[in-house]
Amino acid sequence: MILVTGGAGFIGSNFVLDWLAQSDEPVLNLDALTYAGNLANLASLQGDARHTFVHGDICNRELIDQLLATHRPRAIVHFAAESHVDRSIHGPGAFMKTNVDGTFTLLEAARAYWQGLEGEAKAGFRFHHVSTDEVYGSLKPTDPPFAETNPYEPNSPYSASKAASDHLVRAWHHTYGLPVVTTNCSNNYGPYHFPEKLIPLMIVNALAGKPLPVYGDGQQIRDWLYVKDHCSGIRAVLAGGRLGETYNIGGWNEQANIDIVKIVCSLLDELRPDAAGPYSRLITYVTDRPGHDRRYAIDARKIEQELGWRPAETFQTGIRKTVEWYLANEAWVAEVQSGAYKDWLSTNYQAR
Ligand code: NAD
Ligand code: DAU
């Protein structure tokens, strides 16, 4: 049994689905079901005895203690977080609470549980912390990609909160010996991506004939990785990563935002042509994100060389699968576009 936190979110739900598609080891899934958590992502697991869902908060120490004592997991894979940079700019408090306090609470509960284990159970226990490339800050055009040795230079409330959580995880290993591994991954995309992040927002806005809001000059660069490749990277590190080490995960796929948007538009032109004309007509440049990081890029050689991990998808194959998934799952999109989603759109875009 493994304990997954945040397993109803975008990456967490993909991870749970992939895990149970490849193994019969049960998953205990703890998620607070914030705006980003969605049990519909896990609908295919209904009635599957290998998956136990618990609606709860990682800041609730009593609950975590009780879950660990009852279910005796051999590992914790920690996804739960506030994850959206724009939301962290509008309201950083929730990020400090979940990403910093929540990780601290989980580490303390894991430490107490692990210290009570014996023999092989103790030696084999793992705390896998899922983090981001944003902790390294922003690269200049000619800088080499982020390596695990890069200094931490987080620039947004979100990345600062994730950096803080990474530091806590590191310290719990060095001070208490907690067997931890950390992964720092680049931008994910794929099925079940909440449509307020760049790629799904562009797909759903285009289909609705709405403007495609590109921040600033659209020349910001991100490295994009298909979500299932992130999941396979996490499985590789959980199985074989060296204790206390961090591993960068990326797709060797740097692209400017405007190019991503144009690729999405041309795939939609092919797969769901619009009589009104090419979807790129909807591209609208809007006021930039404050403190917007200019470029991220990942040097993934450590995980490749130590653990033999490689992404299975190219951007071309992954983005086509993604657009096809959104076209085939319009009911999922309609369901997540609730009243709360509309409130966010007016908070983030009305004054731009
Ligand atoms: P997400 O926002 O889609 O999902 C987060 C999940 O955590 C949701 O299901 C939410 O309900 C849950 N959650 C939030 N607060 C909680 C709390 N206090 N207690 C329990 N559950 C809580 O996020 P995501 O994009 O799936 O990201 C998952 C993890 O991966 C995060 O730690 C994020 O920092 C990291 N990450 C994301 C990306 C990316 O591109 N999305 C890239 C690298 C790393
Ligand atoms: O790098 C990994 C990170 O990637 C993760 O840690 C975060 O959890 C995840 O949300 C993502 O952060 P970004 O800020 O890069 O993702 P987002 O989809 O919000 O934005 C991607 C880029 O697109 C970014 O440069 C901002 C830009 N953008 C975004 C939105 C929502 C726009 O131009 N227009 C938009 O409307």
Tab-separated table of C-alpha atoms and ligand atoms in Angstrom:
chain	number	residue	atom	x	y	z
A	1	MET	CA	0.000	0.000	0.000
A	2	ILE	CA	1.167	3.510	-0.818
A	3	LEU	CA	-0.301	6.769	0.484
A	4	VAL	CA	-0.774	9.389	-2.221
A	5	THR	CA	-1.631	12.974	-1.244
A	6	GLY	CA	-3.404	15.179	-3.788
A	7	GLY	CA	-4.460	12.174	-5.847
A	8	ALA	CA	-7.626	13.873	-7.111
A	9	GLY	CA	-5.681	16.686	-8.796
A	10	PHE	CA	-4.220	16.766	-12.285
A	11	ILE	CA	-0.943	14.900	-11.836
A	12	GLY	CA	-2.002	12.943	-8.740
A	13	SER	CA	-5.017	11.410	-10.469
A	14	ASN	CA	-2.941	10.498	-13.534
A	15	PHE	CA	-0.413	8.916	-11.161
A	16	VAL	CA	-3.055	6.861	-9.307
A	17	LEU	CA	-4.631	5.670	-12.575
A	18	ASP	CA	-1.241	4.699	-14.025
A	19	TRP	CA	-0.127	3.032	-10.799
A	20	LEU	CA	-3.180	0.800	-10.647
A	21	ALA	CA	-2.962	0.073	-14.380
A	22	GLN	CA	0.505	-1.374	-13.788
A	23	SER	CA	0.350	-2.968	-10.359
A	24	ASP	CA	-2.078	-4.367	-7.843
A	25	GLU	CA	-0.468	-2.573	-4.925
A	26	PRO	CA	-3.313	-0.599	-3.298
A	27	VAL	CA	-3.417	3.190	-3.092
A	28	LEU	CA	-4.720	5.230	-0.170
A	29	ASN	CA	-5.593	8.611	-1.673
A	30	LEU	CA	-5.816	11.619	0.676
A	31	ASP	CA	-7.153	14.789	-0.925
A	32	ALA	CA	-8.912	17.886	0.429
A	33	LEU	CA	-10.876	18.363	-2.833
A	34	THR	CA	-10.087	22.046	-3.273
A	35	TYR	CA	-11.217	23.712	-6.524
A	36	ALA	CA	-8.440	21.675	-8.215
A	37	GLY	CA	-9.431	18.274	-6.837
A	38	ASN	CA	-11.974	16.303	-8.810
A	39	LEU	CA	-13.227	12.822	-8.054
A	40	ALA	CA	-14.507	12.572	-11.638
A	41	ASN	CA	-10.838	12.060	-12.626
A	42	LEU	CA	-10.982	8.770	-10.692
A	43	ALA	CA	-14.410	7.640	-11.880
A	44	SER	CA	-12.925	4.601	-13.630
A	45	LEU	CA	-11.784	3.307	-10.203
A	46	GLN	CA	-15.275	3.232	-8.731
A	47	GLY	CA	-15.760	-0.123	-6.986
A	48	ASP	CA	-12.051	-0.968	-7.310
A	49	ALA	CA	-10.971	-2.326	-3.910
A	50	ARG	CA	-7.351	-1.336	-4.616
A	51	HIS	CA	-8.240	2.374	-4.315
A	52	THR	CA	-9.350	3.973	-1.042
A	53	PHE	CA	-10.239	7.664	-1.130
A	54	VAL	CA	-10.102	9.789	2.013
A	55	HIS	CA	-11.455	13.339	1.927
A	56	GLY	CA	-9.102	15.230	4.224
A	57	ASP	CA	-6.428	17.854	4.666
A	58	ILE	CA	-2.666	17.271	4.880
A	59	CYS	CA	-2.604	19.908	7.646
A	60	ASN	CA	-4.678	17.565	9.851
A	61	ARG	CA	-2.038	15.742	11.902
A	62	GLU	CA	-4.521	13.587	13.783
A	63	LEU	CA	-6.054	12.296	10.562
A	64	ILE	CA	-2.664	11.493	9.016
A	65	ASP	CA	-1.495	9.691	12.163
A	66	GLN	CA	-4.645	7.623	12.116
A	67	LEU	CA	-4.329	6.805	8.376
A	68	LEU	CA	-0.695	5.750	8.763
A	69	ALA	CA	-1.452	3.605	11.820
A	70	THR	CA	-4.415	1.901	10.142
A	71	HIS	CA	-3.114	1.372	6.595
A	72	ARG	CA	0.653	0.957	7.241
A	73	PRO	CA	1.831	2.286	3.830
A	74	ARG	CA	5.335	1.457	2.618
A	75	ALA	CA	5.642	4.881	0.959
A	76	ILE	CA	4.101	8.340	0.802
A	77	VAL	CA	3.988	10.103	-2.561
A	78	HIS	CA	3.244	13.733	-1.805
A	79	PHE	CA	1.509	15.701	-4.595
A	80	ALA	CA	-0.965	17.760	-2.543
A	81	ALA	CA	-0.328	21.456	-3.052
A	82	GLU	CA	-1.712	24.727	-4.206
A	83	SER	CA	-0.174	24.707	-7.672
A	84	HIS	CA	-1.244	27.750	-9.713
A	85	VAL	CA	1.192	30.688	-9.890
A	86	ASP	CA	-1.533	33.224	-10.800
A	87	ARG	CA	-3.636	32.175	-7.804
A	88	SER	CA	-0.552	32.538	-5.581
A	89	ILE	CA	-0.231	36.152	-6.741
A	90	HIS	CA	-3.872	36.916	-5.915
A	91	GLY	CA	-3.859	35.025	-2.596
A	92	PRO	CA	-0.576	33.623	-1.249
A	93	GLY	CA	-1.986	32.533	2.135
A	94	ALA	CA	-3.374	29.180	0.998
A	95	PHE	CA	0.026	28.368	-0.538
A	96	MET	CA	1.838	28.895	2.758
A	97	LYS	CA	-0.777	26.830	4.572
A	98	THR	CA	-0.836	23.778	2.309
A	99	ASN	CA	2.604	23.795	0.697
A	100	VAL	CA	4.633	24.763	3.760
A	101	ASP	CA	2.540	23.879	6.834
A	102	GLY	CA	0.969	20.878	5.123
A	103	THR	CA	4.326	19.436	4.065
A	104	PHE	CA	5.685	20.059	7.561
A	105	THR	CA	2.710	18.244	9.113
A	106	LEU	CA	3.088	15.326	6.737
A	107	LEU	CA	6.835	15.089	7.407
A	108	GLU	CA	6.289	15.038	11.157
A	109	ALA	CA	3.618	12.357	10.885
A	110	ALA	CA	5.824	10.337	8.509
A	111	ARG	CA	8.780	10.657	10.885
A	112	ALA	CA	6.809	9.373	13.869
A	113	TYR	CA	5.405	6.490	11.815
A	114	TRP	CA	8.771	5.574	10.247
A	115	GLN	CA	10.542	5.670	13.623
A	116	GLY	CA	8.052	3.099	14.870
A	117	LEU	CA	8.778	0.703	11.995
A	118	GLU	CA	11.348	-2.082	12.243
A	119	GLY	CA	13.654	-4.087	10.015
A	120	GLU	CA	12.821	-4.232	6.324
A	121	ALA	CA	9.696	-2.108	6.708
A	122	LYS	CA	11.803	0.682	8.194
A	123	ALA	CA	14.624	0.349	5.666
A	124	GLY	CA	12.246	0.234	2.707
A	125	PHE	CA	10.027	3.165	3.685
A	126	ARG	CA	10.075	6.195	1.335
A	127	PHE	CA	8.774	9.750	1.477
A	128	HIS	CA	8.617	10.995	-2.121
A	129	HIS	CA	8.190	14.757	-2.410
A	130	VAL	CA	6.856	15.987	-5.756
A	131	SER	CA	8.197	19.426	-6.602
A	132	THR	CA	8.781	21.831	-9.444
A	133	ASP	CA	11.506	23.359	-11.604
A	134	GLU	CA	10.196	26.813	-10.599
A	135	VAL	CA	12.245	26.667	-7.378
A	136	TYR	CA	15.367	27.413	-9.473
A	137	GLY	CA	14.065	30.789	-10.700
A	138	SER	CA	14.385	32.124	-14.227
A	139	LEU	CA	17.032	31.410	-16.894
A	140	LYS	CA	18.606	33.845	-19.353
A	141	PRO	CA	18.402	32.837	-23.043
A	142	THR	CA	21.919	31.363	-23.137
A	143	ASP	CA	22.008	29.793	-19.645
A	144	PRO	CA	22.318	26.001	-19.464
A	145	PRO	CA	19.160	24.168	-18.309
A	146	PHE	CA	18.498	23.703	-14.574
A	147	ALA	CA	20.641	20.974	-12.987
A	148	GLU	CA	19.980	19.596	-9.494
A	149	THR	CA	22.941	21.681	-8.284
A	150	ASN	CA	21.431	25.027	-9.349
A	151	PRO	CA	20.849	27.456	-6.466
A	152	TYR	CA	17.256	27.978	-5.354
A	153	GLU	CA	15.941	31.371	-6.550
A	154	PRO	CA	12.124	31.182	-6.389
A	155	ASN	CA	10.326	34.272	-7.679
A	156	SER	CA	6.596	33.768	-7.048
A	157	PRO	CA	4.694	33.037	-3.836
A	158	TYR	CA	3.969	29.584	-5.323
A	159	SER	CA	7.594	28.752	-6.109
A	160	ALA	CA	8.766	30.208	-2.786
A	161	SER	CA	6.314	27.942	-0.948
A	162	LYS	CA	7.466	24.904	-2.945
A	163	ALA	CA	11.122	25.831	-2.312
A	164	ALA	CA	10.345	26.030	1.408
A	165	SER	CA	8.763	22.581	1.285
A	166	ASP	CA	11.792	21.165	-0.572
A	167	HIS	CA	14.054	22.564	2.144
A	168	LEU	CA	11.928	20.983	4.871
A	169	VAL	CA	12.104	17.598	3.139
A	170	ARG	CA	15.876	17.904	2.811
A	171	ALA	CA	16.228	18.878	6.474
A	172	TRP	CA	14.066	15.973	7.712
A	173	HIS	CA	16.452	13.634	5.890
A	174	HIS	CA	19.651	15.228	7.140
A	175	THR	CA	18.501	15.756	10.705
A	176	TYR	CA	16.252	12.780	11.388
A	177	GLY	CA	17.335	10.348	8.679
A	178	LEU	CA	13.835	10.196	7.155
A	179	PRO	CA	14.256	8.275	3.861
A	180	VAL	CA	13.211	10.933	1.347
A	181	VAL	CA	13.546	11.500	-2.392
A	182	THR	CA	12.499	14.681	-4.228
A	183	THR	CA	11.661	15.224	-7.883
A	184	ASN	CA	11.594	18.656	-9.554
A	185	CYS	CA	9.617	18.541	-12.767
A	186	SER	CA	8.861	20.956	-15.585
A	187	ASN	CA	5.410	21.963	-16.931
A	188	ASN	CA	3.083	18.995	-17.334
A	189	TYR	CA	0.208	18.741	-19.790
A	190	GLY	CA	-2.280	15.998	-20.636
A	191	PRO	CA	-5.668	14.567	-19.566
A	192	TYR	CA	-7.497	15.980	-16.507
A	193	HIS	CA	-5.505	19.233	-16.571
A	194	PHE	CA	-7.620	21.887	-14.855
A	195	PRO	CA	-8.611	24.448	-17.516
A	196	GLU	CA	-7.079	27.491	-15.867
A	197	LYS	CA	-3.512	26.466	-16.793
A	198	LEU	CA	-2.178	27.499	-20.210
A	199	ILE	CA	-2.810	24.488	-22.472
A	200	PRO	CA	-6.279	23.383	-21.294
A	201	LEU	CA	-7.393	27.028	-20.999
A	202	MET	CA	-6.463	27.620	-24.630
A	203	ILE	CA	-8.314	24.482	-25.750
A	204	VAL	CA	-11.542	25.241	-23.885
A	205	ASN	CA	-11.522	28.955	-24.743
A	206	ALA	CA	-10.906	28.235	-28.426
A	207	LEU	CA	-13.773	25.743	-28.547
A	208	ALA	CA	-16.036	28.332	-26.915
A	209	GLY	CA	-14.920	31.053	-29.390
A	210	LYS	CA	-13.417	33.086	-26.528
A	211	PRO	CA	-10.163	35.118	-26.586
A	212	LEU	CA	-6.909	33.187	-26.026
A	213	PRO	CA	-5.125	35.384	-23.439
A	214	VAL	CA	-1.348	35.380	-23.947
A	215	TYR	CA	0.553	37.172	-21.163
A	216	GLY	CA	3.032	39.878	-22.176
A	217	ASP	CA	4.864	39.188	-25.438
A	218	GLY	CA	4.246	35.407	-25.300
A	219	GLN	CA	7.979	34.736	-25.574
A	220	GLN	CA	8.298	33.144	-22.106
A	221	ILE	CA	9.779	29.668	-22.408
A	222	ARG	CA	8.730	26.544	-20.541
A	223	ASP	CA	9.797	22.893	-20.831
A	224	TRP	CA	6.697	20.735	-21.431
A	225	LEU	CA	6.375	17.101	-20.381
A	226	TYR	CA	3.408	14.779	-20.999
A	227	VAL	CA	1.912	13.984	-17.586
A	228	LYS	CA	2.262	10.212	-17.932
A	229	ASP	CA	5.995	10.664	-18.467
A	230	HIS	CA	6.161	12.595	-15.202
A	231	CYS	CA	4.334	9.678	-13.538
A	232	SER	CA	6.819	7.146	-14.926
A	233	GLY	CA	9.673	9.353	-13.687
A	234	ILE	CA	8.192	9.402	-10.189
A	235	ARG	CA	7.798	5.612	-10.230
A	236	ALA	CA	11.455	5.265	-11.293
A	237	VAL	CA	12.708	7.535	-8.504
A	238	LEU	CA	10.444	5.944	-5.899
A	239	ALA	CA	11.800	2.516	-6.863
A	240	GLY	CA	15.472	3.322	-7.370
A	241	GLY	CA	16.294	6.894	-6.372
A	242	ARG	CA	19.104	7.401	-3.884
A	243	LEU	CA	17.974	8.571	-0.458
A	244	GLY	CA	18.193	12.305	0.174
A	245	GLU	CA	18.772	13.009	-3.533
A	246	THR	CA	16.801	15.270	-5.847
A	247	TYR	CA	16.065	14.388	-9.479
A	248	ASN	CA	15.035	16.840	-12.196
A	249	ILE	CA	12.412	15.525	-14.633
A	250	GLY	CA	11.854	17.210	-17.991
A	251	GLY	CA	11.028	16.640	-21.633
A	252	TRP	CA	13.986	18.333	-23.400
A	253	ASN	CA	11.243	20.363	-24.985
A	254	GLU	CA	11.597	24.122	-24.560
A	255	GLN	CA	8.901	26.159	-26.254
A	256	ALA	CA	7.708	29.771	-26.173
A	257	ASN	CA	4.135	30.216	-24.931
A	258	ILE	CA	2.968	31.787	-28.179
A	259	ASP	CA	4.242	28.769	-30.119
A	260	ILE	CA	2.376	26.409	-27.773
A	261	VAL	CA	-0.822	28.390	-28.334
A	262	LYS	CA	-0.349	28.313	-32.114
A	263	ILE	CA	0.229	24.527	-32.060
A	264	VAL	CA	-2.976	24.027	-30.063
A	265	CYS	CA	-4.837	26.243	-32.550
A	266	SER	CA	-3.617	24.343	-35.581
A	267	LEU	CA	-4.481	20.955	-34.026
A	268	LEU	CA	-7.985	22.255	-33.327
A	269	ASP	CA	-8.195	23.587	-36.905
A	270	GLU	CA	-7.481	20.044	-38.063
A	271	LEU	CA	-9.606	18.106	-35.559
A	272	ARG	CA	-12.570	20.487	-34.984
A	273	PRO	CA	-12.500	23.141	-37.728
A	274	ASP	CA	-14.439	26.321	-36.976
A	275	ALA	CA	-16.512	27.844	-39.777
A	276	ALA	CA	-15.619	31.311	-38.437
A	277	GLY	CA	-11.936	30.810	-39.379
A	278	PRO	CA	-8.648	29.603	-37.875
A	279	TYR	CA	-8.591	29.525	-34.068
A	280	SER	CA	-5.434	31.671	-34.043
A	281	ARG	CA	-7.719	34.643	-34.808
A	282	LEU	CA	-8.685	34.479	-31.114
A	283	ILE	CA	-5.120	35.088	-29.804
A	284	THR	CA	-5.149	38.204	-27.618
A	285	TYR	CA	-2.088	39.661	-25.893
A	286	VAL	CA	-2.918	40.742	-22.326
A	287	THR	CA	-1.046	42.374	-19.439
A	288	ASP	CA	1.839	40.235	-18.249
A	289	ARG	CA	1.906	38.177	-15.034
A	290	PRO	CA	3.743	40.169	-12.300
A	291	GLY	CA	7.275	38.825	-11.794
A	292	HIS	CA	6.799	36.452	-14.741
A	293	ASP	CA	9.736	34.026	-15.038
A	294	ARG	CA	11.171	34.278	-18.540
A	295	ARG	CA	12.580	30.829	-19.132
A	296	TYR	CA	12.668	27.362	-17.555
A	297	ALA	CA	14.607	24.417	-18.966
A	298	ILE	CA	15.497	21.085	-17.395
A	299	ASP	CA	18.680	19.068	-17.546
A	300	ALA	CA	17.277	15.576	-16.998
A	301	ARG	CA	20.551	13.679	-17.371
A	302	LYS	CA	20.710	12.541	-13.734
A	303	ILE	CA	17.443	10.577	-13.798
A	304	GLU	CA	18.253	9.296	-17.282
A	305	GLN	CA	21.752	8.098	-16.406
A	306	GLU	CA	21.064	6.752	-12.899
A	307	LEU	CA	17.628	5.265	-13.447
A	308	GLY	CA	17.302	4.803	-17.204
A	309	TRP	CA	14.178	6.981	-17.380
A	310	ARG	CA	13.227	8.614	-20.682
A	311	PRO	CA	9.971	10.292	-21.744
A	312	ALA	CA	7.838	8.064	-23.968
A	313	GLU	CA	6.069	10.940	-25.727
A	314	THR	CA	7.445	13.695	-27.913
A	315	PHE	CA	5.651	17.031	-27.677
A	316	GLN	CA	4.075	16.295	-31.077
A	317	THR	CA	2.528	13.000	-29.925
A	318	GLY	CA	1.641	14.227	-26.430
A	319	ILE	CA	-0.102	17.422	-27.479
A	320	ARG	CA	-2.149	15.595	-30.107
A	321	LYS	CA	-3.289	13.059	-27.479
A	322	THR	CA	-4.131	15.932	-25.157
A	323	VAL	CA	-6.234	17.894	-27.648
A	324	GLU	CA	-7.997	14.654	-28.654
A	325	TRP	CA	-8.701	13.918	-24.970
A	326	TYR	CA	-10.351	17.322	-24.433
A	327	LEU	CA	-12.440	16.886	-27.575
A	328	ALA	CA	-13.575	13.448	-26.376
A	329	ASN	CA	-14.291	14.610	-22.809
A	330	GLU	CA	-16.410	17.719	-23.140
A	331	ALA	CA	-18.670	16.546	-20.301
A	332	TRP	CA	-15.652	16.563	-17.936
A	333	VAL	CA	-14.810	20.103	-19.036
A	334	ALA	CA	-18.403	21.278	-18.592
A	335	GLU	CA	-18.500	19.795	-15.096
A	336	VAL	CA	-15.328	21.548	-13.893
A	337	GLN	CA	-16.472	24.900	-15.303
A	338	SER	CA	-18.552	25.534	-12.209
A	339	GLY	CA	-19.476	28.841	-10.601
A	340	ALA	CA	-16.135	28.922	-8.770
A	341	TYR	CA	-14.267	28.533	-12.064
A	342	LYS	CA	-16.107	31.547	-13.493
A	343	ASP	CA	-15.171	33.604	-10.412
A	344	TRP	CA	-11.508	32.825	-11.067
A	345	LEU	CA	-11.743	33.904	-14.710
A	346	SER	CA	-13.077	37.299	-13.697
A	347	THR	CA	-10.487	37.664	-10.883
A	348	ASN	CA	-7.582	36.907	-13.209
A	349	TYR	CA	-8.599	38.308	-16.584
A	350	GLN	CA	-11.119	41.140	-16.125
A	351	ALA	CA	-8.601	43.798	-15.054
A	352	ARG	CA	-5.851	42.740	-17.500
B	1	NAD	P1	-3.421	20.418	-8.838
B	1	NAD	O1	-3.622	21.806	-8.333
B	1	NAD	O2	-4.085	19.987	-10.084
B	1	NAD	O3	-3.859	19.367	-7.704
B	1	NAD	C1	-3.534	19.524	-6.356
B	1	NAD	C2	-4.358	18.536	-5.553
B	1	NAD	O4	-4.008	18.693	-4.175
B	1	NAD	C3	-5.870	18.771	-5.666
B	1	NAD	O5	-6.532	17.544	-5.849
B	1	NAD	C4	-6.229	19.386	-4.330
B	1	NAD	O6	-7.555	19.103	-3.916
B	1	NAD	C5	-5.197	18.756	-3.408
B	1	NAD	N1	-4.947	19.578	-2.216
B	1	NAD	C6	-4.699	20.911	-2.162
B	1	NAD	N2	-4.543	21.309	-0.891
B	1	NAD	C7	-4.653	20.197	-0.119
B	1	NAD	C8	-4.563	19.940	1.269
B	1	NAD	N3	-4.331	20.937	2.134
B	1	NAD	N4	-4.719	18.676	1.712
B	1	NAD	C9	-4.964	17.666	0.850
B	1	NAD	N5	-5.076	17.845	-0.476
B	1	NAD	C10	-4.919	19.097	-0.953
B	1	NAD	O7	-1.850	20.252	-8.914
B	1	NAD	P2	-0.976	19.400	-9.965
B	1	NAD	O8	-0.729	20.235	-11.159
B	1	NAD	O9	-1.554	18.053	-10.085
B	1	NAD	O10	0.398	19.321	-9.144
B	1	NAD	C11	0.645	18.257	-8.218
B	1	NAD	C12	2.014	18.452	-7.604
B	1	NAD	O11	2.999	18.479	-8.631
B	1	NAD	C13	2.164	19.775	-6.841
B	1	NAD	O12	2.928	19.532	-5.695
B	1	NAD	C14	2.895	20.684	-7.813
B	1	NAD	O13	3.669	21.638	-7.120
B	1	NAD	C15	3.769	19.671	-8.533
B	1	NAD	N6	4.144	20.020	-9.920
B	1	NAD	C16	3.179	20.382	-10.835
B	1	NAD	C17	3.558	20.633	-12.159
B	1	NAD	C18	2.544	21.016	-13.204
B	1	NAD	O14	2.928	21.319	-14.337
B	1	NAD	N7	1.253	20.976	-12.943
B	1	NAD	C19	4.902	20.536	-12.531
B	1	NAD	C20	5.863	20.186	-11.561
B	1	NAD	C21	5.462	19.911	-10.262
B	2	DAU	O1	7.206	24.634	-14.250
B	2	DAU	C1	6.355	23.805	-13.508
B	2	DAU	C2	5.126	24.572	-13.089
B	2	DAU	O2	4.310	24.680	-14.255
B	2	DAU	C3	4.360	23.902	-11.962
B	2	DAU	O3	5.149	23.882	-10.808
B	2	DAU	C4	3.044	24.647	-11.679
B	2	DAU	O4	2.298	23.957	-10.696
B	2	DAU	C5	2.254	24.697	-12.966
B	2	DAU	O5	1.059	25.428	-12.776
B	2	DAU	C6	3.087	25.338	-14.084
B	2	DAU	O6	3.308	26.745	-13.791
B	2	DAU	P1	3.238	27.842	-14.939
B	2	DAU	O7	3.029	29.165	-14.323
B	2	DAU	O8	4.376	27.711	-15.894
B	2	DAU	O9	1.896	27.309	-15.696
B	2	DAU	P2	0.675	28.074	-16.361
B	2	DAU	O10	-0.071	27.054	-17.151
B	2	DAU	O11	-0.089	28.899	-15.382
B	2	DAU	O12	1.385	29.049	-17.374
B	2	DAU	C7	2.277	28.573	-18.386
B	2	DAU	C8	2.826	29.786	-19.115
B	2	DAU	O13	1.752	30.382	-19.868
B	2	DAU	C9	3.352	30.860	-18.203
B	2	DAU	O14	4.486	31.453	-18.803
B	2	DAU	C10	2.203	31.878	-18.120
B	2	DAU	C11	1.547	31.738	-19.474
B	2	DAU	N1	0.072	31.997	-19.500
B	2	DAU	C12	-0.704	31.335	-18.612
B	2	DAU	C13	-2.062	31.519	-18.577
B	2	DAU	C14	-2.937	30.812	-17.567
B	2	DAU	C15	-0.467	32.848	-20.442
B	2	DAU	O15	0.253	33.428	-21.290
B	2	DAU	N2	-1.825	33.034	-20.441
B	2	DAU	C16	-2.657	32.451	-19.525
B	2	DAU	O16	-3.884	32.710	-19.545
